[in-house]
Coordinates of N, CA and C and ligand atoms in Angstrom, one line a residue:
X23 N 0.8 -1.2 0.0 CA 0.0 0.0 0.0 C 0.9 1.2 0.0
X24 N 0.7 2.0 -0.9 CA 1.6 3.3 -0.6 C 0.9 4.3 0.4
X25 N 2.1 4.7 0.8 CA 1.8 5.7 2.0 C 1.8 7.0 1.5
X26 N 2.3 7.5 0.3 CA 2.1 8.6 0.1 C 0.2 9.0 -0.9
X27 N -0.5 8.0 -1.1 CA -1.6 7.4 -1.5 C -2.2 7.6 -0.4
X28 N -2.3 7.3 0.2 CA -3.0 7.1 1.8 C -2.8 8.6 2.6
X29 N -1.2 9.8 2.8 CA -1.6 10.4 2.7 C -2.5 11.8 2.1
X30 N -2.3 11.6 0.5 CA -3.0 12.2 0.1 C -4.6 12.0 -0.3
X31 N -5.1 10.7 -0.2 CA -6.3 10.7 0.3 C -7.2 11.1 1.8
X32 N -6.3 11.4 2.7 CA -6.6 11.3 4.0 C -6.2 12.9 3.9
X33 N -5.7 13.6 3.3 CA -5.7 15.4 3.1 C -7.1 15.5 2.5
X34 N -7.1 15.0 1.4 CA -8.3 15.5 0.5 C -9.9 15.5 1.2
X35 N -9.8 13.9 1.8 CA -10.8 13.7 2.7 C -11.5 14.2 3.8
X36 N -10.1 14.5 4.5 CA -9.7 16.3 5.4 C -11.0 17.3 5.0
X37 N -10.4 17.6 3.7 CA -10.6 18.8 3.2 C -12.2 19.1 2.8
X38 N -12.4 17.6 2.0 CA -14.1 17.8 1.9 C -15.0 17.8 2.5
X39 N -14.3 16.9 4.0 CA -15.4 17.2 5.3 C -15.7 18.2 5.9
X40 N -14.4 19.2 5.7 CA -14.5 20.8 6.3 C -15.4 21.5 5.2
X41 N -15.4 21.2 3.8 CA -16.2 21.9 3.2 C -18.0 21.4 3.3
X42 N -18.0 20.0 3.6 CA -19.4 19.9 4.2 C -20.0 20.3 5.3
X43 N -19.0 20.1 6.2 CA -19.5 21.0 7.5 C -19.7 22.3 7.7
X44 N -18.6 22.9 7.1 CA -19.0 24.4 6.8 C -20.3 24.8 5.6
X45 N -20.8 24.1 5.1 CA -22.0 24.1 4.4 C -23.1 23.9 4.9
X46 N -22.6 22.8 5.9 CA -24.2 22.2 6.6 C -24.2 23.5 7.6
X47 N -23.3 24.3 8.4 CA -23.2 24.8 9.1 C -23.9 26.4 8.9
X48 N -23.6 26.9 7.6 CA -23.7 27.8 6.5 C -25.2 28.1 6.6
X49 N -26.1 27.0 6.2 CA -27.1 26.4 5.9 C -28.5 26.4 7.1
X50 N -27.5 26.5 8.4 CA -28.6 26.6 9.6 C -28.7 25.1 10.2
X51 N -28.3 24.0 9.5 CA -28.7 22.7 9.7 C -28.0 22.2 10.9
X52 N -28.8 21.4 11.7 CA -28.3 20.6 12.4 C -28.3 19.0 12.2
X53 N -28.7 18.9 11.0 CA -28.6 17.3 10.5 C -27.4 17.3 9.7
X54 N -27.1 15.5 9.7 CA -25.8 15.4 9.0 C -26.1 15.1 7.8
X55 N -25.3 15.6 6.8 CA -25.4 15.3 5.1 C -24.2 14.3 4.8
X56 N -24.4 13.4 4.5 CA -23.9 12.2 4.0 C -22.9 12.3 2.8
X57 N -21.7 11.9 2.8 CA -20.6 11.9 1.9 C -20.9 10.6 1.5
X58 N -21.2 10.4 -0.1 CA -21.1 9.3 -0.8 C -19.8 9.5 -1.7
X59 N -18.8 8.4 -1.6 CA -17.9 8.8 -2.0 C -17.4 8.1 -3.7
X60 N -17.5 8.9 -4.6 CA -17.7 8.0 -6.2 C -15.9 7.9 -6.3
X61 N -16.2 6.7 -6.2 CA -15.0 6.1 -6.8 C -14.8 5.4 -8.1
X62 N -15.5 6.0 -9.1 CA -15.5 5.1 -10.4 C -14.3 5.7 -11.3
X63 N -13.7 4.8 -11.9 CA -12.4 4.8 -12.3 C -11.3 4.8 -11.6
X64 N -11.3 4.6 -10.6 CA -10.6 4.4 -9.3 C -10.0 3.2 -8.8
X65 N -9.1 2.7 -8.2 CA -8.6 1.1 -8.0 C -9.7 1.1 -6.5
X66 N -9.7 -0.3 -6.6 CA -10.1 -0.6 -5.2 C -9.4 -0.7 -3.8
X67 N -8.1 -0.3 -4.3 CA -7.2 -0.3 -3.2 C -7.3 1.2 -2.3
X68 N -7.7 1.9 -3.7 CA -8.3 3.8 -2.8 C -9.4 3.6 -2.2
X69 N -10.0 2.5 -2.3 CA -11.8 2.2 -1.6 C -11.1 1.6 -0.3
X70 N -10.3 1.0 -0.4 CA -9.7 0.0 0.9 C -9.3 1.3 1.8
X71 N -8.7 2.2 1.0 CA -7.9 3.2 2.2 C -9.2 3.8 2.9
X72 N -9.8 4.6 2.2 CA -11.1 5.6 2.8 C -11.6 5.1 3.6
X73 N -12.4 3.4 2.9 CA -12.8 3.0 4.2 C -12.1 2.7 5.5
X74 N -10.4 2.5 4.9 CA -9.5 2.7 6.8 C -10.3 4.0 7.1
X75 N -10.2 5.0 6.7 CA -10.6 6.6 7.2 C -12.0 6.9 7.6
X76 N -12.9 6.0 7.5 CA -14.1 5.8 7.9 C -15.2 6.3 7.0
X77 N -14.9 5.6 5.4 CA -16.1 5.8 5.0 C -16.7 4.9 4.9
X78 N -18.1 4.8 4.4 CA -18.6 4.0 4.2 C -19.9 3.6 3.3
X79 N -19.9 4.3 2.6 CA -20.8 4.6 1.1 C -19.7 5.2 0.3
X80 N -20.0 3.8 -0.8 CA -19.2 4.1 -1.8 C -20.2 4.5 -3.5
X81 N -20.0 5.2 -4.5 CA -20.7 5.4 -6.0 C -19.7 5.0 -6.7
X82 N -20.7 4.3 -7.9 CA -20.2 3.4 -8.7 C -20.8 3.7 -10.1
X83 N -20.7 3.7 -11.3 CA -21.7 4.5 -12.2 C -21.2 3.1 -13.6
X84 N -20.7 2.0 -13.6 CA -20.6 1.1 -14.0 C -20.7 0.0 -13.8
X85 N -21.6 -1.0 -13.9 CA -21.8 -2.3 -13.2 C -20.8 -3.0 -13.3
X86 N -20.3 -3.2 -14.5 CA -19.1 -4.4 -14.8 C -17.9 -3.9 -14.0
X87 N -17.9 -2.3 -13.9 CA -16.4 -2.1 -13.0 C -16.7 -2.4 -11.5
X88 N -17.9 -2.1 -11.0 CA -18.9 -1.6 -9.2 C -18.3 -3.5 -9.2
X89 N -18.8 -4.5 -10.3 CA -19.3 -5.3 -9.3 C -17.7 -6.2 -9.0
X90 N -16.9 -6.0 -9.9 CA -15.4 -6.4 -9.7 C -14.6 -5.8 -8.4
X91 N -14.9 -4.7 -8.1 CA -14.7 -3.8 -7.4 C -15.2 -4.5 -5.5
X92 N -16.8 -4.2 -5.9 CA -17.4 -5.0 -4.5 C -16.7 -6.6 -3.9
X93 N -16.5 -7.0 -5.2 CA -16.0 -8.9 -4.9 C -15.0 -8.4 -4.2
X94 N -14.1 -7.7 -5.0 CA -12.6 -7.3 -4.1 C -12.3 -6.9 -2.7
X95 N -13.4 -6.6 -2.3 CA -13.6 -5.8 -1.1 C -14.8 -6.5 -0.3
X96 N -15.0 -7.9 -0.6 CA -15.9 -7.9 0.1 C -15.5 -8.1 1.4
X97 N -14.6 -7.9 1.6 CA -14.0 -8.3 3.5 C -14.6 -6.9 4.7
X98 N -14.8 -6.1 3.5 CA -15.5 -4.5 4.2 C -16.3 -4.4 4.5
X99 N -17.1 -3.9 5.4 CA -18.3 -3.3 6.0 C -19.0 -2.0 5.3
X100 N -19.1 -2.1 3.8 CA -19.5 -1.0 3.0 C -20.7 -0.9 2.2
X101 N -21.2 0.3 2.3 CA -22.2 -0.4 1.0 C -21.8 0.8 -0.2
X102 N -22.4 -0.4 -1.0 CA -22.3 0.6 -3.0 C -23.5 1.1 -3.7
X103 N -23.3 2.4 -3.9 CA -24.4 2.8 -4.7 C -24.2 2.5 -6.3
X104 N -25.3 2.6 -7.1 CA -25.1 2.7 -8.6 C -25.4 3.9 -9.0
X105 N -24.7 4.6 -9.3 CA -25.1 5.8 -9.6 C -25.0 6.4 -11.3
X106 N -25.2 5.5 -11.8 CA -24.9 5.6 -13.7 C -26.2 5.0 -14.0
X107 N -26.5 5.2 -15.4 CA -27.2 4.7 -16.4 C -27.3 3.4 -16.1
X108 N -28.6 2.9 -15.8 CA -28.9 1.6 -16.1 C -28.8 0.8 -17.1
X109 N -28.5 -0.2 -18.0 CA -28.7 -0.4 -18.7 C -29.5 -2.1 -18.7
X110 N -30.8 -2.3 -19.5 CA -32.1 -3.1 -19.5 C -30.8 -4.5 -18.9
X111 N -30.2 -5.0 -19.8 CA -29.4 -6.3 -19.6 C -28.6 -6.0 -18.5
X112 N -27.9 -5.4 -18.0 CA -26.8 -5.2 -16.6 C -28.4 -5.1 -15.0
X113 N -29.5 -4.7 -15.1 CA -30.2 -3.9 -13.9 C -30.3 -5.2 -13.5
X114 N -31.0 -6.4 -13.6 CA -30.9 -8.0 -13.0 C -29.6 -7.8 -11.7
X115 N -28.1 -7.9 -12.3 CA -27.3 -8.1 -11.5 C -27.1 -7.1 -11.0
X116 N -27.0 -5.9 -11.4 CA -26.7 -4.6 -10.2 C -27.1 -5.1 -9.0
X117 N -28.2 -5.6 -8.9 CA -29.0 -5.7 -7.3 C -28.0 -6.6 -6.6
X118 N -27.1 -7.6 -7.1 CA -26.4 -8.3 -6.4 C -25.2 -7.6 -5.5
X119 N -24.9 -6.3 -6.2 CA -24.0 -5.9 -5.4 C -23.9 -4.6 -5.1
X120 N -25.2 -3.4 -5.7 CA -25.6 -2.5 -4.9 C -26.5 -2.5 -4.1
X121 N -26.3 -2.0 -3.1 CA -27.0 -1.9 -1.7 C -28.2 -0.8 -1.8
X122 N -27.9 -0.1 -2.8 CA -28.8 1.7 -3.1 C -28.7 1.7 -4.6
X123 N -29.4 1.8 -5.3 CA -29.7 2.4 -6.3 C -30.4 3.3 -7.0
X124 N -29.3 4.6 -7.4 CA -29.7 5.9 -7.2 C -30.2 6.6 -8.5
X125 N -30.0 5.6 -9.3 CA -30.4 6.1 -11.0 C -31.3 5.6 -11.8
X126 N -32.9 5.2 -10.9 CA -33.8 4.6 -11.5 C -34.6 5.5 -12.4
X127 N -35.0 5.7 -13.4 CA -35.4 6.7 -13.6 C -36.4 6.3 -15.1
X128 N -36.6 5.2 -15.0 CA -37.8 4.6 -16.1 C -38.4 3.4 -15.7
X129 N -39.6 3.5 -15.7 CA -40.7 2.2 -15.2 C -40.0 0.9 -15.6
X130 N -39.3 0.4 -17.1 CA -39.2 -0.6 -17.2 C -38.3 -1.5 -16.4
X131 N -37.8 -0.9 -15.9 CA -36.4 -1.2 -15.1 C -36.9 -1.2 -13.8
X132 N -37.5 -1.4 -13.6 CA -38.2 -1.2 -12.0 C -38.2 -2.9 -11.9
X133 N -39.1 -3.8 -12.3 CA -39.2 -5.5 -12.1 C -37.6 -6.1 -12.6
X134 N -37.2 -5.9 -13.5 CA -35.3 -6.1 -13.7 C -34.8 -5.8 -12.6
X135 N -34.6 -5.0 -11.5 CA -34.0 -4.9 -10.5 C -34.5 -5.7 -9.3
X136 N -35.9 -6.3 -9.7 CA -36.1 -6.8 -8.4 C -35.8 -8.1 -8.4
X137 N -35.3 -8.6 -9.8 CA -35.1 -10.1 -10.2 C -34.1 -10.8 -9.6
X138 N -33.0 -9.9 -9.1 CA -32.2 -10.6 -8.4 C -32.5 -11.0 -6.9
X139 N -33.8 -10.3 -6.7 CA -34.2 -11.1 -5.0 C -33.3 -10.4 -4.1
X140 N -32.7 -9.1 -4.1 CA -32.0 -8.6 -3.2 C -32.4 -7.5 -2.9
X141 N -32.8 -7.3 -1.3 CA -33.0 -5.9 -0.7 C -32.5 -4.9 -1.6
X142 N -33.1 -3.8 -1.9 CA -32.2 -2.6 -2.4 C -33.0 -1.8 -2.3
X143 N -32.3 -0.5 -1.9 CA -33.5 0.8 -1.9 C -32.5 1.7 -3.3
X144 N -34.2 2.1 -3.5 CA -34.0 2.6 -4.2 C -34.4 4.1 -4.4
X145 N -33.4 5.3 -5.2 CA -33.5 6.8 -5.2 C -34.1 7.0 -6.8
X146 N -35.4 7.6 -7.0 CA -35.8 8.0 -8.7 C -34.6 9.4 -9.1
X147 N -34.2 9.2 -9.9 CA -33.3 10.1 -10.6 C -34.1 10.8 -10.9
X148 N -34.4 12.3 -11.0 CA -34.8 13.3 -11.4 C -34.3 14.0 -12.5
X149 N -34.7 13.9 -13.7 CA -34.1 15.4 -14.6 C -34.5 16.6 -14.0
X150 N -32.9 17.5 -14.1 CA -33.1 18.7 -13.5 C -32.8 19.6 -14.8
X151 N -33.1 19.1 -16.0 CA -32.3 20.2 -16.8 C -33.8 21.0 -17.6
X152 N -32.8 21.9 -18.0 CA -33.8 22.5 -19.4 C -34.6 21.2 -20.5
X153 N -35.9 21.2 -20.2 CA -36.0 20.4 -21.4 C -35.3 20.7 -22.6
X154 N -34.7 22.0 -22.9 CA -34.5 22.2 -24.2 C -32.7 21.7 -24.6
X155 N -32.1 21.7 -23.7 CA -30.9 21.5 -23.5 C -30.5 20.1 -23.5
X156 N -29.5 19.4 -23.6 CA -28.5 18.4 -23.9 C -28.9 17.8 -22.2
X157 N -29.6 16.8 -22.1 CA -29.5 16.5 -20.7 C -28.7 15.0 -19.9
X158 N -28.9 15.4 -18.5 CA -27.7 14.8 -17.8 C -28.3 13.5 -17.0
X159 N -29.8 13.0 -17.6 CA -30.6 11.6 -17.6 C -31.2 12.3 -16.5
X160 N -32.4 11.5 -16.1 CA -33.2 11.2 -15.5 C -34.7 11.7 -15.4
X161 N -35.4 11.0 -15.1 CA -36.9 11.0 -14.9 C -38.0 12.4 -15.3
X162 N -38.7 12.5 -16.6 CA -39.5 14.0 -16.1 C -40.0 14.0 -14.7
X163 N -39.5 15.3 -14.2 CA -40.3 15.1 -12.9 C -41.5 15.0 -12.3
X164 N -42.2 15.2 -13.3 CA -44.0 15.1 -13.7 C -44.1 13.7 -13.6
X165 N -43.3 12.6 -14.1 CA -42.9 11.4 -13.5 C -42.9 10.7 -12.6
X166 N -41.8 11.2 -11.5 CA -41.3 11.1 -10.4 C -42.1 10.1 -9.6
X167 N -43.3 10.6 -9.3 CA -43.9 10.3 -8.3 C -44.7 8.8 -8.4
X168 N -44.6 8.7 -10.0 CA -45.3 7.4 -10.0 C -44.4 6.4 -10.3
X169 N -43.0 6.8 -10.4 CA -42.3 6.2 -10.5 C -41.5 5.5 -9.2
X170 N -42.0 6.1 -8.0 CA -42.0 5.8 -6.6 C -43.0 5.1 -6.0
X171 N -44.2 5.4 -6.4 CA -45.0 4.3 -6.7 C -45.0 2.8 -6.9
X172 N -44.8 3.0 -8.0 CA -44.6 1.3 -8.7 C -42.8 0.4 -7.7
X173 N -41.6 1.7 -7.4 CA -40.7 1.0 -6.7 C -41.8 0.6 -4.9
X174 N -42.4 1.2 -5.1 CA -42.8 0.9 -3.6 C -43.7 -0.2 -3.4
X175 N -44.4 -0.4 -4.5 CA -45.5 -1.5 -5.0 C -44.3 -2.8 -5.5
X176 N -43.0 -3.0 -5.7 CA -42.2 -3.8 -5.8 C -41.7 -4.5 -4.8
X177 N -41.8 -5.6 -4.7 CA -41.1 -6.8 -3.3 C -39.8 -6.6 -3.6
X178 N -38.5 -6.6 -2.0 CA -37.1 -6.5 -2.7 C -37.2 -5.0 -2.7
X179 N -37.4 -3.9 -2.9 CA -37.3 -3.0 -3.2 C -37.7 -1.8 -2.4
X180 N -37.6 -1.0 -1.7 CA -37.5 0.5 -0.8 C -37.6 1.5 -1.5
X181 N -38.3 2.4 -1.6 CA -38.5 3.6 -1.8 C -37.4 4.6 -1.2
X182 N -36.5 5.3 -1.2 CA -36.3 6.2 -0.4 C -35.9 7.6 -0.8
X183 N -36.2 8.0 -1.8 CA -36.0 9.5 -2.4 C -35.6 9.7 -3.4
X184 N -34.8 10.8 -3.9 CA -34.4 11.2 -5.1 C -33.0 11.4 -5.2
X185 N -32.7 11.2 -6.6 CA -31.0 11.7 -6.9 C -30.9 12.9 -8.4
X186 N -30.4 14.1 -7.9 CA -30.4 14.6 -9.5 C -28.9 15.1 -9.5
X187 N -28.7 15.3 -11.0 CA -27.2 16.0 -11.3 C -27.8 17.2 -12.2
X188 N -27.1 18.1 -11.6 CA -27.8 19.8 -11.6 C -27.4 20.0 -13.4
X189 N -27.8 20.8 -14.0 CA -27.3 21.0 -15.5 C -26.1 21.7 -15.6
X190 N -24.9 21.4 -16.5 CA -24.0 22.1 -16.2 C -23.5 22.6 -17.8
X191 N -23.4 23.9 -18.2 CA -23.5 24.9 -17.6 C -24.8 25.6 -16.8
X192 N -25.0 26.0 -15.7 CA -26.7 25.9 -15.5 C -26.7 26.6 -14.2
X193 N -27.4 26.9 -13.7 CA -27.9 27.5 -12.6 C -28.3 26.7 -11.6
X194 N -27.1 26.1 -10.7 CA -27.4 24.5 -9.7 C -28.3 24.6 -8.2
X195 N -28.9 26.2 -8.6 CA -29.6 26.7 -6.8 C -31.5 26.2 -7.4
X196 N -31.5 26.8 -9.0 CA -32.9 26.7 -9.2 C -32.8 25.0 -9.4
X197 N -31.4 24.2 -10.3 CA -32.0 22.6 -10.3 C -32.2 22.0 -9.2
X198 N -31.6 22.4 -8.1 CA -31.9 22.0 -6.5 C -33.2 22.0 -5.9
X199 N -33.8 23.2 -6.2 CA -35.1 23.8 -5.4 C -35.7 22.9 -6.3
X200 N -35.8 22.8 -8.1 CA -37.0 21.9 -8.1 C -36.5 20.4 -7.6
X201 N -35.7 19.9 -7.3 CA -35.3 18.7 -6.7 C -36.5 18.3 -5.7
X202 N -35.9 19.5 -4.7 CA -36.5 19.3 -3.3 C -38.1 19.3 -3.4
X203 N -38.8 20.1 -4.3 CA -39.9 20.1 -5.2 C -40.7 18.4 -5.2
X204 N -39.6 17.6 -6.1 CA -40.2 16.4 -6.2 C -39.9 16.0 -5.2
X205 N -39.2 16.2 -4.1 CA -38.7 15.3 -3.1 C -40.2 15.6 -1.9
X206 N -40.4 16.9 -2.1 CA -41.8 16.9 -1.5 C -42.8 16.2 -1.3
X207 N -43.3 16.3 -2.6 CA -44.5 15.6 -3.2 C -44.6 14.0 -3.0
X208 N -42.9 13.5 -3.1 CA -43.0 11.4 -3.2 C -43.4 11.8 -1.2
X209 N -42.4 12.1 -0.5 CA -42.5 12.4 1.3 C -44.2 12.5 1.5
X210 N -45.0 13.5 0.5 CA -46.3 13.3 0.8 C -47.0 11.7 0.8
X211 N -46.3 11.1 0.6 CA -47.1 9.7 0.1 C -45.7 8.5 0.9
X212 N -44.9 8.8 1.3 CA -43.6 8.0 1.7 C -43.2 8.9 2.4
X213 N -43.8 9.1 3.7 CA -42.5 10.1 4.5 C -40.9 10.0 4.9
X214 N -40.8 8.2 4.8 CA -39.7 7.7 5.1 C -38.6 8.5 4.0
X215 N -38.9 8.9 3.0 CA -38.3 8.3 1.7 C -37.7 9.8 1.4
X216 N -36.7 10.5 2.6 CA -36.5 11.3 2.6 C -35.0 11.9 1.8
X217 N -34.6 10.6 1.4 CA -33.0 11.2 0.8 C -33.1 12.0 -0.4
X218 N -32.5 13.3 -0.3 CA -32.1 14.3 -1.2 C -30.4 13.7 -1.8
X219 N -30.3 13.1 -2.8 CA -29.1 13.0 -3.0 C -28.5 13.6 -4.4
X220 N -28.2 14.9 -3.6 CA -27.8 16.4 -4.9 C -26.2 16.9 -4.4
X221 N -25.5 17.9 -5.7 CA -24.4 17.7 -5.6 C -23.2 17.2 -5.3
X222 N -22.5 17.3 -6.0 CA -21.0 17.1 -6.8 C -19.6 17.8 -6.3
X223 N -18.6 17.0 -6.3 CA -17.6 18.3 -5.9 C -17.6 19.7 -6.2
X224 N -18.1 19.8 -7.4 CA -18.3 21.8 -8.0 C -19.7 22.4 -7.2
X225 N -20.2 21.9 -6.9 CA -21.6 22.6 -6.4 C -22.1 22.0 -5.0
X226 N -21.3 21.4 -4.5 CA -21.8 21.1 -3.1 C -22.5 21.7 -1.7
X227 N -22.0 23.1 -2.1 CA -22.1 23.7 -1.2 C -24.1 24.4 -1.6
X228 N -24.2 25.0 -2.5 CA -25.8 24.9 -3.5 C -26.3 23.8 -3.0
X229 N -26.2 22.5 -3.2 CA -27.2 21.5 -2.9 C -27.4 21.5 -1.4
X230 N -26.5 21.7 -0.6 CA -26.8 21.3 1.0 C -27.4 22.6 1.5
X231 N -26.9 23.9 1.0 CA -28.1 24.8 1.0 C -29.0 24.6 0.7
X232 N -29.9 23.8 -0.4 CA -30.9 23.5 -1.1 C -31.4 22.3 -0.2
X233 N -31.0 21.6 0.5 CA -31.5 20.6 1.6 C -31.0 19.5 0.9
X234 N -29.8 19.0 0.4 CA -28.8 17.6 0.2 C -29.2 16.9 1.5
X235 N -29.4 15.8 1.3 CA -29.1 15.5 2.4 C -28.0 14.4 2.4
X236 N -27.3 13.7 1.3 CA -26.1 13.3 0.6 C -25.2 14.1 -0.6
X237 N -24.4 14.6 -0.1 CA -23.4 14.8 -1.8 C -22.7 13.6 -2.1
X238 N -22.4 13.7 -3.5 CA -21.5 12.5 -4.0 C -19.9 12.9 -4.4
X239 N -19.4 13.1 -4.1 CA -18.2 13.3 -4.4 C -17.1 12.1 -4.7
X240 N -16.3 12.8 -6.1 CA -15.7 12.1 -6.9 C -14.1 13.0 -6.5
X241 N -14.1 13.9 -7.5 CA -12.3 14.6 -7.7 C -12.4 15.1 -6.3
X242 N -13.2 15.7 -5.7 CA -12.7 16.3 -4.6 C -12.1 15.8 -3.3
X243 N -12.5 13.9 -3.3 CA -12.1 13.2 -2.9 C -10.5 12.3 -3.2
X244 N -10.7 12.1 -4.6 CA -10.0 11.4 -4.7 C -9.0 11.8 -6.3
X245 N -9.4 13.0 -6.2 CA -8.4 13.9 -7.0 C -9.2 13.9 -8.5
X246 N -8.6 13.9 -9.9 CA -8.8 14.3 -11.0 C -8.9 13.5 -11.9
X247 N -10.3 12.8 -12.2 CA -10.0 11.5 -13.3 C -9.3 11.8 -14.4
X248 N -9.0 10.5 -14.7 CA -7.9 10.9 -16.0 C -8.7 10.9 -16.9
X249 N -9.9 10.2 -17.1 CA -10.6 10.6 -18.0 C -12.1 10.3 -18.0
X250 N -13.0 11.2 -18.6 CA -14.1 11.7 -18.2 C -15.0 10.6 -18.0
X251 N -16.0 10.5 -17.3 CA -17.1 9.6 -17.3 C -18.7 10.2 -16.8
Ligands
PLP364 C1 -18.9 11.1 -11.5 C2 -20.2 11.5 -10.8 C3 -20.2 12.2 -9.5 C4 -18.9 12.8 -8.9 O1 -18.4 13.9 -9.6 P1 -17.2 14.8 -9.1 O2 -17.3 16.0 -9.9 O3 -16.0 14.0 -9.4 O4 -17.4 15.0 -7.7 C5 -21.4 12.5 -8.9 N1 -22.6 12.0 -9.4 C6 -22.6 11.3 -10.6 C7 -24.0 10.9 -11.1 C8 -21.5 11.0 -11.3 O5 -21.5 10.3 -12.4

């Protein structure tokens, strides 16, 4: 294991918790917002360190890498989110080794995920963008609600809120607000089903203002992918 790896994930780590805290703090909140921590493109050996450092939610936005990744690690006390595109043939096995999945965001894929017979809760991805604009996937949010619906009407399967990725170039205070918007409306009908899971290392501080009640963080954790995903 290198140690100079370990220290500079244990700086970075440092550094993003002082930026959540000072956000949550910013914000008036006395609840804690949840660091999910995206490790995709990442070795599993940087999952091994964090979790020495006490994390414990990890994002994953590819099945075939999440679930090589999970095997490797299964000696840990962690759970993995899916946080990417589903795709009809991979949603079956996702359930085998995420624990949360955060990017449901079309009916058909709702009974595919429950086929593997494994607990999983599940977050409806929200589209936050301009209809008009190039968007960053998920659910109309005119949607949303019946699409919480039918996960809740699913055996195997948990309701528990929403996940969006704000539009970028874009204004990440108004994609938030309508977030929290849909996040209202499912809570009218699932009070449990309260996770807000909004912003990114660039906008973190916007979403937990906006009521996050999870950020996902990728580079700001664990530095600068080499290449885009
Ligand atoms: C990659 C990714 C993130 C993390 O992005 P960073 O900018 O590296 O923090 C968060 N959410 C989703 C959906 C992602 O695909």
């Amino acid at each position: 294991m290198s140690t100079a790896r370990a220290e500079a994930l244990s700086r970075m780590l440092r550094g993003a918790r002082a930026r959540v805290n000072a956000a949550t703090k910013a914000a008036g909140r006395s609840d804690t917002v949840q660091i999910l921590v995206v490790s995709k493109t990442y070795p599993a050996s940087d999952v091994r360190i964090l979790a020495g450092l006490g994390c414990t939610d990890f994002g994953e936005n590819k099945a075939q890498e999440a679930a090589s990744k999970a095997e490797e690690l299964s000696d840990l006390d962690i759970r993995w989110h899916m946080i990417g595109q589903i795709q009809r043939n991979k949603a079956k096995s996702i359930s085998t080794w995420a624990n949360v999945v955060e990017s449901v965001d079309r009916a058909s894929i709702i009974p595919l995920l429950a086929a593997g017979n494994s607990p999983t809760e599940v977050l409806i991805q929200v589209s936050l963008d301009d209809p008009t604009i190039q968007g960053r996937g998920g659910a109309d949010p005119a949607q949303a609600v019946e699409l919480a619906h039918m996960v809740a009407e699913t055996e195997h399967l948990t309701i528990m809120g929403v996940m969006g990725v704000a539009p970028y170039p874009g204004d990440p205070v108004r994609a938030f607000a309508r977030l929290r918007d849909v996040s209202q409306r499912i809570q009218e009908e699932y009070p449990h089903a309260r996770m807000i899971s909004a912003g990114m290392s660039q906008d973190l501080e916007q979403a937990i203002a906006s009521g996050a009640t999870q950020v996902r963080l990728g580079s700001a954790i664990l530095g600068n992918r080499t290449y885009v995903q």
